[in-house]
PDB file of C-alpha atoms in Angstrom:
ATOM      1  CA  MET A   1      -6.670  83.838-206.546  1.00  0.00           C
ATOM      2  CA  GLU A   2      -4.445  81.762-208.150  1.00  0.00           C
ATOM      3  CA  PHE A   3      -2.457  78.550-206.726  1.00  0.00           C
ATOM      4  CA  LYS A   4       0.574  77.402-207.006  1.00  0.00           C
ATOM      5  CA  GLU A   5       0.995  74.135-209.093  1.00  0.00           C
ATOM      6  CA  LEU A   6       1.808  71.199-207.108  1.00  0.00           C
ATOM      7  CA  ASN A   7       5.309  70.014-208.029  1.00  0.00           C
ATOM      8  CA  LYS A   8       6.005  66.005-206.997  1.00  0.00           C
ATOM      9  CA  LYS A   9       9.239  65.932-207.912  1.00  0.00           C
ATOM     10  CA  GLU A  10      10.543  68.548-205.532  1.00  0.00           C
ATOM     11  CA  MET A  11       8.146  67.031-202.552  1.00  0.00           C
ATOM     12  CA  GLY A  12       9.841  63.639-203.830  1.00  0.00           C
ATOM     13  CA  ALA A  13      12.757  65.599-203.304  1.00  0.00           C
ATOM     14  CA  ARG A  14      11.925  66.682-199.723  1.00  0.00           C
ATOM     15  CA  ILE A  15      11.287  63.411-198.667  1.00  0.00           C
ATOM     16  CA  ARG A  16      14.647  61.589-199.836  1.00  0.00           C
ATOM     17  CA  ALA A  17      16.570  64.373-198.238  1.00  0.00           C
ATOM     18  CA  ARG A  18      14.598  63.899-195.165  1.00  0.00           C
ATOM     19  CA  ARG A  19      15.035  60.056-195.145  1.00  0.00           C
ATOM     20  CA  GLU A  20      18.404  59.884-195.932  1.00  0.00           C
ATOM     21  CA  ALA A  21      19.245  62.296-193.452  1.00  0.00           C
ATOM     22  CA  MET A  22      17.564  60.123-191.333  1.00  0.00           C
ATOM     23  CA  ASN A  23      19.781  57.132-192.391  1.00  0.00           C
ATOM     24  CA  MET A  24      16.682  55.144-193.675  1.00  0.00           C
ATOM     25  CA  SER A  25      16.539  53.199-196.666  1.00  0.00           C
ATOM     26  CA  ARG A  26      13.630  53.033-199.056  1.00  0.00           C
ATOM     27  CA  SER A  27      12.644  50.239-197.966  1.00  0.00           C
ATOM     28  CA  GLU A  28      12.580  51.311-194.423  1.00  0.00           C
ATOM     29  CA  LEU A  29      10.634  54.046-195.053  1.00  0.00           C
ATOM     30  CA  GLY A  30       8.562  51.723-196.760  1.00  0.00           C
ATOM     31  CA  ALA A  31       7.593  49.284-194.388  1.00  0.00           C
ATOM     32  CA  LEU A  32       6.698  51.815-191.744  1.00  0.00           C
ATOM     33  CA  LEU A  33       4.265  53.407-194.123  1.00  0.00           C
ATOM     34  CA  SER A  34       2.452  49.332-195.404  1.00  0.00           C
ATOM     35  CA  VAL A  35       4.356  49.833-198.916  1.00  0.00           C
ATOM     36  CA  THR A  36       7.626  49.032-200.798  1.00  0.00           C
ATOM     37  CA  GLY A  37      10.346  50.296-201.065  1.00  0.00           C
ATOM     38  CA  LYS A  38       9.502  50.837-205.047  1.00  0.00           C
ATOM     39  CA  PHE A  39       6.753  52.592-204.619  1.00  0.00           C
ATOM     40  CA  ILE A  40       8.800  55.168-201.925  1.00  0.00           C
ATOM     41  CA  ALA A  41      11.234  55.458-205.253  1.00  0.00           C
ATOM     42  CA  ASP A  42       8.461  56.412-207.346  1.00  0.00           C
ATOM     43  CA  ILE A  43       7.533  59.191-204.899  1.00  0.00           C
ATOM     44  CA  GLU A  44      10.791  60.362-204.655  1.00  0.00           C
ATOM     45  CA  TYR A  45      11.480  60.795-208.270  1.00  0.00           C
ATOM     46  CA  GLY A  46       7.926  62.026-209.097  1.00  0.00           C
ATOM     47  CA  ASP A  47       6.364  59.209-210.659  1.00  0.00           C
ATOM     48  CA  LYS A  48       3.824  58.921-207.555  1.00  0.00           C
ATOM     49  CA  GLY A  49       2.088  61.029-205.805  1.00  0.00           C
ATOM     50  CA  VAL A  50       1.185  60.444-202.178  1.00  0.00           C
ATOM     51  CA  SER A  51      -2.361  59.861-200.826  1.00  0.00           C
ATOM     52  CA  LEU A  52      -3.405  61.965-197.702  1.00  0.00           C
ATOM     53  CA  LYS A  53      -3.250  58.928-195.575  1.00  0.00           C
ATOM     54  CA  ASN A  54       0.456  58.109-196.433  1.00  0.00           C
ATOM     55  CA  LEU A  55       1.136  61.983-196.206  1.00  0.00           C
ATOM     56  CA  TYR A  56      -0.089  61.812-192.454  1.00  0.00           C
ATOM     57  CA  LYS A  57       2.474  58.809-191.644  1.00  0.00           C
ATOM     58  CA  LEU A  58       5.301  60.494-193.251  1.00  0.00           C
ATOM     59  CA  THR A  59       5.221  63.921-191.523  1.00  0.00           C
ATOM     60  CA  GLN A  60       4.996  61.590-188.114  1.00  0.00           C
ATOM     61  CA  VAL A  61       7.914  59.356-189.265  1.00  0.00           C
ATOM     62  CA  LEU A  62       9.924  61.747-190.740  1.00  0.00           C
ATOM     63  CA  GLY A  63       9.270  64.543-188.376  1.00  0.00           C
ATOM     64  CA  VAL A  64       8.616  67.015-190.767  1.00  0.00           C
ATOM     65  CA  SER A  65       5.093  69.304-191.608  1.00  0.00           C
ATOM     66  CA  ALA A  66       2.678  68.770-194.434  1.00  0.00           C
ATOM     67  CA  ASP A  67       3.868  72.385-195.456  1.00  0.00           C
ATOM     68  CA  PHE A  68       7.326  71.270-195.588  1.00  0.00           C
ATOM     69  CA  ILE A  69       6.552  68.147-198.050  1.00  0.00           C
ATOM     70  CA  ILE A  70       4.064  69.467-199.740  1.00  0.00           C
ATOM     71  CA  ALA A  71       5.567  73.424-200.403  1.00  0.00           C
ATOM     72  CA  GLY A  72       8.765  73.324-199.062  1.00  0.00           C
ATOM     73  CA  ASP A  73       8.185  75.535-195.953  1.00  0.00           C
ATOM     74  CA  GLU A  74      11.462  75.819-194.298  1.00  0.00           C
ATOM     75  CA  SER A  75      10.195  76.971-190.990  1.00  0.00           C
ATOM     76  CA  ASP A  76       9.060  73.554-190.153  1.00  0.00           C
ATOM     77  CA  MET A  77      11.947  72.013-191.100  1.00  0.00           C
ATOM     78  CA  PRO A  78      14.307  70.299-188.675  1.00  0.00           C
ATOM     79  CA  SER A  79      17.273  71.863-186.989  1.00  0.00           C
ATOM     80  CA  ASP A  80      19.676  69.258-188.789  1.00  0.00           C
ATOM     81  CA  GLU A  81      18.020  69.361-192.318  1.00  0.00           C
ATOM     82  CA  LYS A  82      17.997  73.084-192.039  1.00  0.00           C
ATOM     83  CA  LYS A  83      21.352  73.307-190.582  1.00  0.00           C
ATOM     84  CA  ARG A  84      22.532  71.282-194.170  1.00  0.00           C
ATOM     85  CA  LYS A  85      20.655  73.531-196.382  1.00  0.00           C
ATOM     86  CA  LEU A  86      22.094  76.752-194.657  1.00  0.00           C
ATOM     87  CA  ASN A  87      25.777  74.972-194.939  1.00  0.00           C
ATOM     88  CA  GLU A  88      24.850  74.349-199.153  1.00  0.00           C
ATOM     89  CA  ASN A  89      24.094  77.747-199.561  1.00  0.00           C
ATOM     90  CA  ILE A  90      26.978  79.491-197.491  1.00  0.00           C
ATOM     91  CA  ILE A  91      29.459  77.579-199.654  1.00  0.00           C
ATOM     92  CA  GLY A  92      27.376  77.824-202.710  1.00  0.00           C
ATOM     93  CA  SER A  93      28.116  81.827-201.811  1.00  0.00           C
ATOM     94  CA  LEU A  94      31.545  81.686-201.136  1.00  0.00           C
ATOM     95  CA  SER A  95      32.393  79.364-204.325  1.00  0.00           C
ATOM     96  CA  VAL A  96      33.205  83.007-206.497  1.00  0.00           C
ATOM     97  CA  CYS A  97      35.556  84.202-203.577  1.00  0.00           C
ATOM     98  CA  SER A  98      39.380  84.176-203.954  1.00  0.00           C
ATOM     99  CA  VAL A  99      41.327  82.423-201.469  1.00  0.00           C
ATOM    100  CA  GLN A 100      42.337  86.022-199.978  1.00  0.00           C
ATOM    101  CA  GLN A 101      38.682  86.760-199.515  1.00  0.00           C
ATOM    102  CA  LEU A 102      38.031  82.682-198.313  1.00  0.00           C
ATOM    103  CA  ASP A 103      40.934  83.247-195.613  1.00  0.00           C
ATOM    104  CA  CYS A 104      39.129  86.898-194.166  1.00  0.00           C
ATOM    105  CA  MET A 105      35.749  85.190-194.236  1.00  0.00           C
ATOM    106  CA  GLU A 106      36.806  81.752-191.748  1.00  0.00           C
ATOM    107  CA  GLN A 107      38.541  84.763-189.679  1.00  0.00           C
ATOM    108  CA  ILE A 108      35.296  86.464-189.424  1.00  0.00           C
ATOM    109  CA  ALA A 109      33.770  82.886-188.923  1.00  0.00           C
ATOM    110  CA  ARG A 110      35.983  81.953-186.269  1.00  0.00           C
ATOM    111  CA  LEU A 111      35.869  85.632-183.986  1.00  0.00           C
ATOM    112  CA  TYR A 112      31.804  85.281-184.494  1.00  0.00           C
ATOM    113  CA  VAL A 113      31.035  81.751-183.300  1.00  0.00           C
ATOM    114  CA  GLU A 114      34.206  82.805-180.569  1.00  0.00           C
ATOM    115  CA  GLY A 115      31.762  85.361-179.250  1.00  0.00           C
ATOM    116  CA  ILE A 116      29.199  83.755-178.971  1.00  0.00           C
ATOM    117  CA  VAL A 117      30.215  81.182-177.422  1.00  0.00           C
ATOM    118  CA  ASN A 118      32.124  83.258-174.855  1.00  0.00           C
ATOM    119  CA  LYS A 119      28.770  85.031-174.443  1.00  0.00           C
ATOM    120  CA  GLU A 120      27.153  82.131-172.971  1.00  0.00           C
TER     121      GLU A 120
END
C-alpha cells in the first residue's frame, strides 16, 4: 500500500485559510493553543509540524476535522469555507468566457436561483 506524503505547506495553507475566514490573528490562535503567533506562522508556512495535541486543539478551535487539516478532505469543510472555495472555482472556470458568454451565464444563474427560492 502506498501512502500519500504529508505536505506541511498545504496543511499550513488550510490552517491559515480557516483562521483568516474566522477573522483571527496568528497571535489569537496561538494563545488558544498555548503557542506563539510566530509558531503559528511557522506552521502555516510549512516550516514546522503540528503535534497530535495541537492538531486536536486546532480541530476544536477552527471547527474542522483532522482529515481536513491533514489531507484537505472537503467533505468535512465548514460551509463558509466550502462556499468560498466554490466561488473561487466558478470564477476561475468563467474567466475564459467572453462578455457575451458571461452575460448568458449570469442570466442562467439568476433564473436558477429564482427557481430555487420560489420552490421554498
